Amino acid sequence: MNIETVKSIFQLISGEEDTETYLPFIELAVLETEKMLTDGADTEDARLDFLCAAIANFRLQQANSARDRSESVYAGRLVSSSDSGSALEFAEKLLLDYMNLCEDLIDSRTFVFMSFGSEGRLIENA
């Protein structure tokens, strides 16, 4: 896995220009991906760079979603911001897609921070 390539892909996926600000998410994604690799997996496989970027983007969207629970009152009605929720859903779908793409390189049983729920959605491991 090439951190510079992961940064470039993260930039494309997330739309964020300043990858240095989000370097902790990127570095964490690389570590998480390394833990998922099967024995003998080719760490130079380009698909892993995309998976790392998707994990980093998912983590960023989680943080944004947790931070952006803004609500406002407009014309007497409570309006809630849902943009971050949909961004998180899209990030999750993208992550699932890249996990499927890398299925021969990763061992889902060692996927430490997430597992698949009954509806195909990612859920936190307890």
mmCIF file with all atom_site columns, C-alpha atoms in Angstrom:
data_model
loop_
_atom_site.group_PDB
_atom_site.id
_atom_site.type_symbol
_atom_site.label_atom_id
_atom_site.label_alt_id
_atom_site.label_comp_id
_atom_site.label_asym_id
_atom_site.label_entity_id
_atom_site.label_seq_id
_atom_site.pdbx_PDB_ins_code
_atom_site.Cartn_x
_atom_site.Cartn_y
_atom_site.Cartn_z
_atom_site.occupancy
_atom_site.B_iso_or_equiv
_atom_site.pdbx_formal_charge
_atom_site.auth_seq_id
_atom_site.auth_comp_id
_atom_site.auth_asym_id
_atom_site.auth_atom_id
_atom_site.pdbx_PDB_model_num
ATOM 1   C CA . MET A 1 1   ? 0.000   0.000   0.000  1.00 0.00 ? 1   MET A CA 1
ATOM 2   C CA . ASN A 1 2   ? 1.325   3.362   -0.996 1.00 0.00 ? 2   ASN A CA 1
ATOM 3   C CA . ILE A 1 3   ? 0.343   6.196   1.368  1.00 0.00 ? 3   ILE A CA 1
ATOM 4   C CA . GLU A 1 4   ? 0.716   8.859   -1.355 1.00 0.00 ? 4   GLU A CA 1
ATOM 5   C CA . THR A 1 5   ? -1.591  6.921   -3.664 1.00 0.00 ? 5   THR A CA 1
ATOM 6   C CA . VAL A 1 6   ? -4.075  6.437   -0.818 1.00 0.00 ? 6   VAL A CA 1
ATOM 7   C CA . LYS A 1 7   ? -3.995  10.201  -0.178 1.00 0.00 ? 7   LYS A CA 1
ATOM 8   C CA . SER A 1 8   ? -4.749  10.928  -3.841 1.00 0.00 ? 8   SER A CA 1
ATOM 9   C CA . ILE A 1 9   ? -7.633  8.452   -3.934 1.00 0.00 ? 9   ILE A CA 1
ATOM 10  C CA . PHE A 1 10  ? -8.952  9.786   -0.614 1.00 0.00 ? 10  PHE A CA 1
ATOM 11  C CA . GLN A 1 11  ? -8.900  13.273  -2.106 1.00 0.00 ? 11  GLN A CA 1
ATOM 12  C CA . LEU A 1 12  ? -10.955 12.076  -5.087 1.00 0.00 ? 12  LEU A CA 1
ATOM 13  C CA . ILE A 1 13  ? -13.454 10.164  -2.954 1.00 0.00 ? 13  ILE A CA 1
ATOM 14  C CA . SER A 1 14  ? -13.933 12.691  -0.155 1.00 0.00 ? 14  SER A CA 1
ATOM 15  C CA . GLY A 1 15  ? -13.585 15.901  -2.152 1.00 0.00 ? 15  GLY A CA 1
ATOM 16  C CA . GLU A 1 16  ? -11.214 17.240  0.513  1.00 0.00 ? 16  GLU A CA 1
ATOM 17  C CA . GLU A 1 17  ? -8.222  19.133  -0.883 1.00 0.00 ? 17  GLU A CA 1
ATOM 18  C CA . ASP A 1 18  ? -6.039  19.172  2.246  1.00 0.00 ? 18  ASP A CA 1
ATOM 19  C CA . THR A 1 19  ? -5.131  15.531  2.856  1.00 0.00 ? 19  THR A CA 1
ATOM 20  C CA . GLU A 1 20  ? -2.623  16.454  5.562  1.00 0.00 ? 20  GLU A CA 1
ATOM 21  C CA . THR A 1 21  ? -5.487  17.518  7.838  1.00 0.00 ? 21  THR A CA 1
ATOM 22  C CA . TYR A 1 22  ? -7.033  14.076  7.440  1.00 0.00 ? 22  TYR A CA 1
ATOM 23  C CA . LEU A 1 23  ? -3.775  12.118  7.619  1.00 0.00 ? 23  LEU A CA 1
ATOM 24  C CA . PRO A 1 24  ? -4.785  10.472  10.938 1.00 0.00 ? 24  PRO A CA 1
ATOM 25  C CA . PHE A 1 25  ? -7.839  8.933   9.201  1.00 0.00 ? 25  PHE A CA 1
ATOM 26  C CA . ILE A 1 26  ? -5.644  7.766   6.315  1.00 0.00 ? 26  ILE A CA 1
ATOM 27  C CA . GLU A 1 27  ? -2.973  6.263   8.564  1.00 0.00 ? 27  GLU A CA 1
ATOM 28  C CA . LEU A 1 28  ? -5.626  4.489   10.640 1.00 0.00 ? 28  LEU A CA 1
ATOM 29  C CA . ALA A 1 29  ? -7.187  3.097   7.458  1.00 0.00 ? 29  ALA A CA 1
ATOM 30  C CA . VAL A 1 30  ? -3.823  1.681   6.366  1.00 0.00 ? 30  VAL A CA 1
ATOM 31  C CA . LEU A 1 31  ? -3.356  0.000   9.759  1.00 0.00 ? 31  LEU A CA 1
ATOM 32  C CA . GLU A 1 32  ? -6.883  -1.419  9.665  1.00 0.00 ? 32  GLU A CA 1
ATOM 33  C CA . THR A 1 33  ? -6.339  -2.747  6.158  1.00 0.00 ? 33  THR A CA 1
ATOM 34  C CA . GLU A 1 34  ? -3.055  -4.372  7.175  1.00 0.00 ? 34  GLU A CA 1
ATOM 35  C CA . LYS A 1 35  ? -4.892  -6.225  9.959  1.00 0.00 ? 35  LYS A CA 1
ATOM 36  C CA . MET A 1 36  ? -7.448  -7.551  7.459  1.00 0.00 ? 36  MET A CA 1
ATOM 37  C CA . LEU A 1 37  ? -4.946  -8.977  4.972  1.00 0.00 ? 37  LEU A CA 1
ATOM 38  C CA . THR A 1 38  ? -4.842  -12.707 4.385  1.00 0.00 ? 38  THR A CA 1
ATOM 39  C CA . ASP A 1 39  ? -1.532  -14.527 4.644  1.00 0.00 ? 39  ASP A CA 1
ATOM 40  C CA . GLY A 1 40  ? 0.456   -13.986 1.471  1.00 0.00 ? 40  GLY A CA 1
ATOM 41  C CA . ALA A 1 41  ? -1.698  -11.111 0.204  1.00 0.00 ? 41  ALA A CA 1
ATOM 42  C CA . ASP A 1 42  ? 0.114   -8.794  -2.187 1.00 0.00 ? 42  ASP A CA 1
ATOM 43  C CA . THR A 1 43  ? 0.371   -5.501  -0.287 1.00 0.00 ? 43  THR A CA 1
ATOM 44  C CA . GLU A 1 44  ? 1.216   -3.729  -3.557 1.00 0.00 ? 44  GLU A CA 1
ATOM 45  C CA . ASP A 1 45  ? -2.143  -4.615  -5.115 1.00 0.00 ? 45  ASP A CA 1
ATOM 46  C CA . ALA A 1 46  ? -3.747  -1.338  -6.248 1.00 0.00 ? 46  ALA A CA 1
ATOM 47  C CA . ARG A 1 47  ? -7.142  -2.426  -4.946 1.00 0.00 ? 47  ARG A CA 1
ATOM 48  C CA . LEU A 1 48  ? -5.844  -2.102  -1.388 1.00 0.00 ? 48  LEU A CA 1
ATOM 49  C CA . ASP A 1 49  ? -5.062  1.582   -1.943 1.00 0.00 ? 49  ASP A CA 1
ATOM 50  C CA . PHE A 1 50  ? -8.701  2.120   -2.920 1.00 0.00 ? 50  PHE A CA 1
ATOM 51  C CA . LEU A 1 51  ? -9.873  0.140   0.107  1.00 0.00 ? 51  LEU A CA 1
ATOM 52  C CA . CYS A 1 52  ? -7.688  2.237   2.425  1.00 0.00 ? 52  CYS A CA 1
ATOM 53  C CA . ALA A 1 53  ? -9.050  5.448   0.916  1.00 0.00 ? 53  ALA A CA 1
ATOM 54  C CA . ALA A 1 54  ? -12.629 4.178   1.291  1.00 0.00 ? 54  ALA A CA 1
ATOM 55  C CA . ILE A 1 55  ? -12.039 3.295   4.946  1.00 0.00 ? 55  ILE A CA 1
ATOM 56  C CA . ALA A 1 56  ? -10.492 6.711   5.587  1.00 0.00 ? 56  ALA A CA 1
ATOM 57  C CA . ASN A 1 57  ? -13.442 8.403   3.893  1.00 0.00 ? 57  ASN A CA 1
ATOM 58  C CA . PHE A 1 58  ? -15.894 6.308   5.920  1.00 0.00 ? 58  PHE A CA 1
ATOM 59  C CA . ARG A 1 59  ? -14.128 7.341   9.125  1.00 0.00 ? 59  ARG A CA 1
ATOM 60  C CA . LEU A 1 60  ? -14.216 10.995  8.053  1.00 0.00 ? 60  LEU A CA 1
ATOM 61  C CA . GLN A 1 61  ? -17.927 10.796  7.300  1.00 0.00 ? 61  GLN A CA 1
ATOM 62  C CA . GLN A 1 62  ? -18.540 9.135   10.678 1.00 0.00 ? 62  GLN A CA 1
ATOM 63  C CA . ALA A 1 63  ? -16.779 12.040  12.387 1.00 0.00 ? 63  ALA A CA 1
ATOM 64  C CA . ASN A 1 64  ? -18.679 14.594  10.312 1.00 0.00 ? 64  ASN A CA 1
ATOM 65  C CA . SER A 1 65  ? -21.970 12.876  11.035 1.00 0.00 ? 65  SER A CA 1
ATOM 66  C CA . ALA A 1 66  ? -21.289 12.762  14.764 1.00 0.00 ? 66  ALA A CA 1
ATOM 67  C CA . ARG A 1 67  ? -20.306 16.433  14.772 1.00 0.00 ? 67  ARG A CA 1
ATOM 68  C CA . ASP A 1 68  ? -23.094 17.706  12.524 1.00 0.00 ? 68  ASP A CA 1
ATOM 69  C CA . ARG A 1 69  ? -26.310 17.085  14.391 1.00 0.00 ? 69  ARG A CA 1
ATOM 70  C CA . SER A 1 70  ? -27.507 20.609  13.747 1.00 0.00 ? 70  SER A CA 1
ATOM 71  C CA . GLU A 1 71  ? -31.158 21.415  13.947 1.00 0.00 ? 71  GLU A CA 1
ATOM 72  C CA . SER A 1 72  ? -32.878 24.686  13.324 1.00 0.00 ? 72  SER A CA 1
ATOM 73  C CA . VAL A 1 73  ? -36.349 26.150  13.432 1.00 0.00 ? 73  VAL A CA 1
ATOM 74  C CA . TYR A 1 74  ? -37.758 27.420  10.155 1.00 0.00 ? 74  TYR A CA 1
ATOM 75  C CA . ALA A 1 75  ? -41.263 28.860  10.023 1.00 0.00 ? 75  ALA A CA 1
ATOM 76  C CA . GLY A 1 76  ? -42.144 27.133  13.284 1.00 0.00 ? 76  GLY A CA 1
ATOM 77  C CA . ARG A 1 77  ? -40.954 23.705  12.143 1.00 0.00 ? 77  ARG A CA 1
ATOM 78  C CA . LEU A 1 78  ? -37.912 21.811  13.376 1.00 0.00 ? 78  LEU A CA 1
ATOM 79  C CA . VAL A 1 79  ? -35.552 21.178  10.468 1.00 0.00 ? 79  VAL A CA 1
ATOM 80  C CA . SER A 1 80  ? -32.757 18.677  10.834 1.00 0.00 ? 80  SER A CA 1
ATOM 81  C CA . SER A 1 81  ? -29.600 18.512  8.702  1.00 0.00 ? 81  SER A CA 1
ATOM 82  C CA . SER A 1 82  ? -29.471 15.185  6.888  1.00 0.00 ? 82  SER A CA 1
ATOM 83  C CA . ASP A 1 83  ? -26.648 15.823  4.429  1.00 0.00 ? 83  ASP A CA 1
ATOM 84  C CA . SER A 1 84  ? -24.044 14.198  6.671  1.00 0.00 ? 84  SER A CA 1
ATOM 85  C CA . GLY A 1 85  ? -26.272 11.156  7.106  1.00 0.00 ? 85  GLY A CA 1
ATOM 86  C CA . SER A 1 86  ? -26.520 10.580  3.372  1.00 0.00 ? 86  SER A CA 1
ATOM 87  C CA . ALA A 1 87  ? -22.784 11.163  2.966  1.00 0.00 ? 87  ALA A CA 1
ATOM 88  C CA . LEU A 1 88  ? -22.183 8.488   5.586  1.00 0.00 ? 88  LEU A CA 1
ATOM 89  C CA . GLU A 1 89  ? -24.525 6.104   3.768  1.00 0.00 ? 89  GLU A CA 1
ATOM 90  C CA . PHE A 1 90  ? -22.721 6.674   0.468  1.00 0.00 ? 90  PHE A CA 1
ATOM 91  C CA . ALA A 1 91  ? -19.341 6.225   2.175  1.00 0.00 ? 91  ALA A CA 1
ATOM 92  C CA . GLU A 1 92  ? -20.598 2.948   3.642  1.00 0.00 ? 92  GLU A CA 1
ATOM 93  C CA . LYS A 1 93  ? -21.770 1.689   0.237  1.00 0.00 ? 93  LYS A CA 1
ATOM 94  C CA . LEU A 1 94  ? -18.464 2.641   -1.321 1.00 0.00 ? 94  LEU A CA 1
ATOM 95  C CA . LEU A 1 95  ? -16.582 0.854   1.454  1.00 0.00 ? 95  LEU A CA 1
ATOM 96  C CA . LEU A 1 96  ? -18.664 -2.291  0.960  1.00 0.00 ? 96  LEU A CA 1
ATOM 97  C CA . ASP A 1 97  ? -17.959 -2.160  -2.761 1.00 0.00 ? 97  ASP A CA 1
ATOM 98  C CA . TYR A 1 98  ? -14.190 -1.943  -2.242 1.00 0.00 ? 98  TYR A CA 1
ATOM 99  C CA . MET A 1 99  ? -14.311 -4.688  0.375  1.00 0.00 ? 99  MET A CA 1
ATOM 100 C CA . ASN A 1 100 ? -16.032 -6.918  -2.172 1.00 0.00 ? 100 ASN A CA 1
ATOM 101 C CA . LEU A 1 101 ? -13.421 -5.953  -4.750 1.00 0.00 ? 101 LEU A CA 1
ATOM 102 C CA . CYS A 1 102 ? -10.672 -7.034  -2.340 1.00 0.00 ? 102 CYS A CA 1
ATOM 103 C CA . GLU A 1 103 ? -12.378 -10.198 -1.071 1.00 0.00 ? 103 GLU A CA 1
ATOM 104 C CA . ASP A 1 104 ? -9.482  -12.406 -2.186 1.00 0.00 ? 104 ASP A CA 1
ATOM 105 C CA . LEU A 1 105 ? -6.986  -10.219 -0.298 1.00 0.00 ? 105 LEU A CA 1
ATOM 106 C CA . ILE A 1 106 ? -8.764  -9.702  3.016  1.00 0.00 ? 106 ILE A CA 1
ATOM 107 C CA . ASP A 1 107 ? -10.048 -12.014 5.698  1.00 0.00 ? 107 ASP A CA 1
ATOM 108 C CA . SER A 1 108 ? -13.403 -10.684 6.861  1.00 0.00 ? 108 SER A CA 1
ATOM 109 C CA . ARG A 1 109 ? -13.075 -12.577 10.153 1.00 0.00 ? 109 ARG A CA 1
ATOM 110 C CA . THR A 1 110 ? -10.188 -10.301 11.094 1.00 0.00 ? 110 THR A CA 1
ATOM 111 C CA . PHE A 1 111 ? -12.106 -7.175  10.129 1.00 0.00 ? 111 PHE A CA 1
ATOM 112 C CA . VAL A 1 112 ? -11.706 -5.699  13.582 1.00 0.00 ? 112 VAL A CA 1
ATOM 113 C CA . PHE A 1 113 ? -13.892 -2.608  13.625 1.00 0.00 ? 113 PHE A CA 1
ATOM 114 C CA . MET A 1 114 ? -16.922 -3.682  11.604 1.00 0.00 ? 114 MET A CA 1
ATOM 115 C CA . SER A 1 115 ? -18.955 -6.654  10.548 1.00 0.00 ? 115 SER A CA 1
ATOM 116 C CA . PHE A 1 116 ? -21.910 -7.182  8.257  1.00 0.00 ? 116 PHE A CA 1
ATOM 117 C CA . GLY A 1 117 ? -25.405 -6.978  9.674  1.00 0.00 ? 117 GLY A CA 1
ATOM 118 C CA . SER A 1 118 ? -28.373 -8.954  8.434  1.00 0.00 ? 118 SER A CA 1
ATOM 119 C CA . GLU A 1 119 ? -29.339 -6.239  5.952  1.00 0.00 ? 119 GLU A CA 1
ATOM 120 C CA . GLY A 1 120 ? -25.876 -5.807  4.463  1.00 0.00 ? 120 GLY A CA 1
ATOM 121 C CA . ARG A 1 121 ? -25.196 -2.688  6.498  1.00 0.00 ? 121 ARG A CA 1
ATOM 122 C CA . LEU A 1 122 ? -22.017 -2.230  8.459  1.00 0.00 ? 122 LEU A CA 1
ATOM 123 C CA . ILE A 1 123 ? -22.383 -2.455  12.223 1.00 0.00 ? 123 ILE A CA 1
ATOM 124 C CA . GLU A 1 124 ? -19.931 -1.987  15.045 1.00 0.00 ? 124 GLU A CA 1
ATOM 125 C CA . ASN A 1 125 ? -18.572 -5.128  16.689 1.00 0.00 ? 125 ASN A CA 1
ATOM 126 C CA . ALA A 1 126 ? -19.412 -5.410  20.373 1.00 0.00 ? 126 ALA A CA 1
#
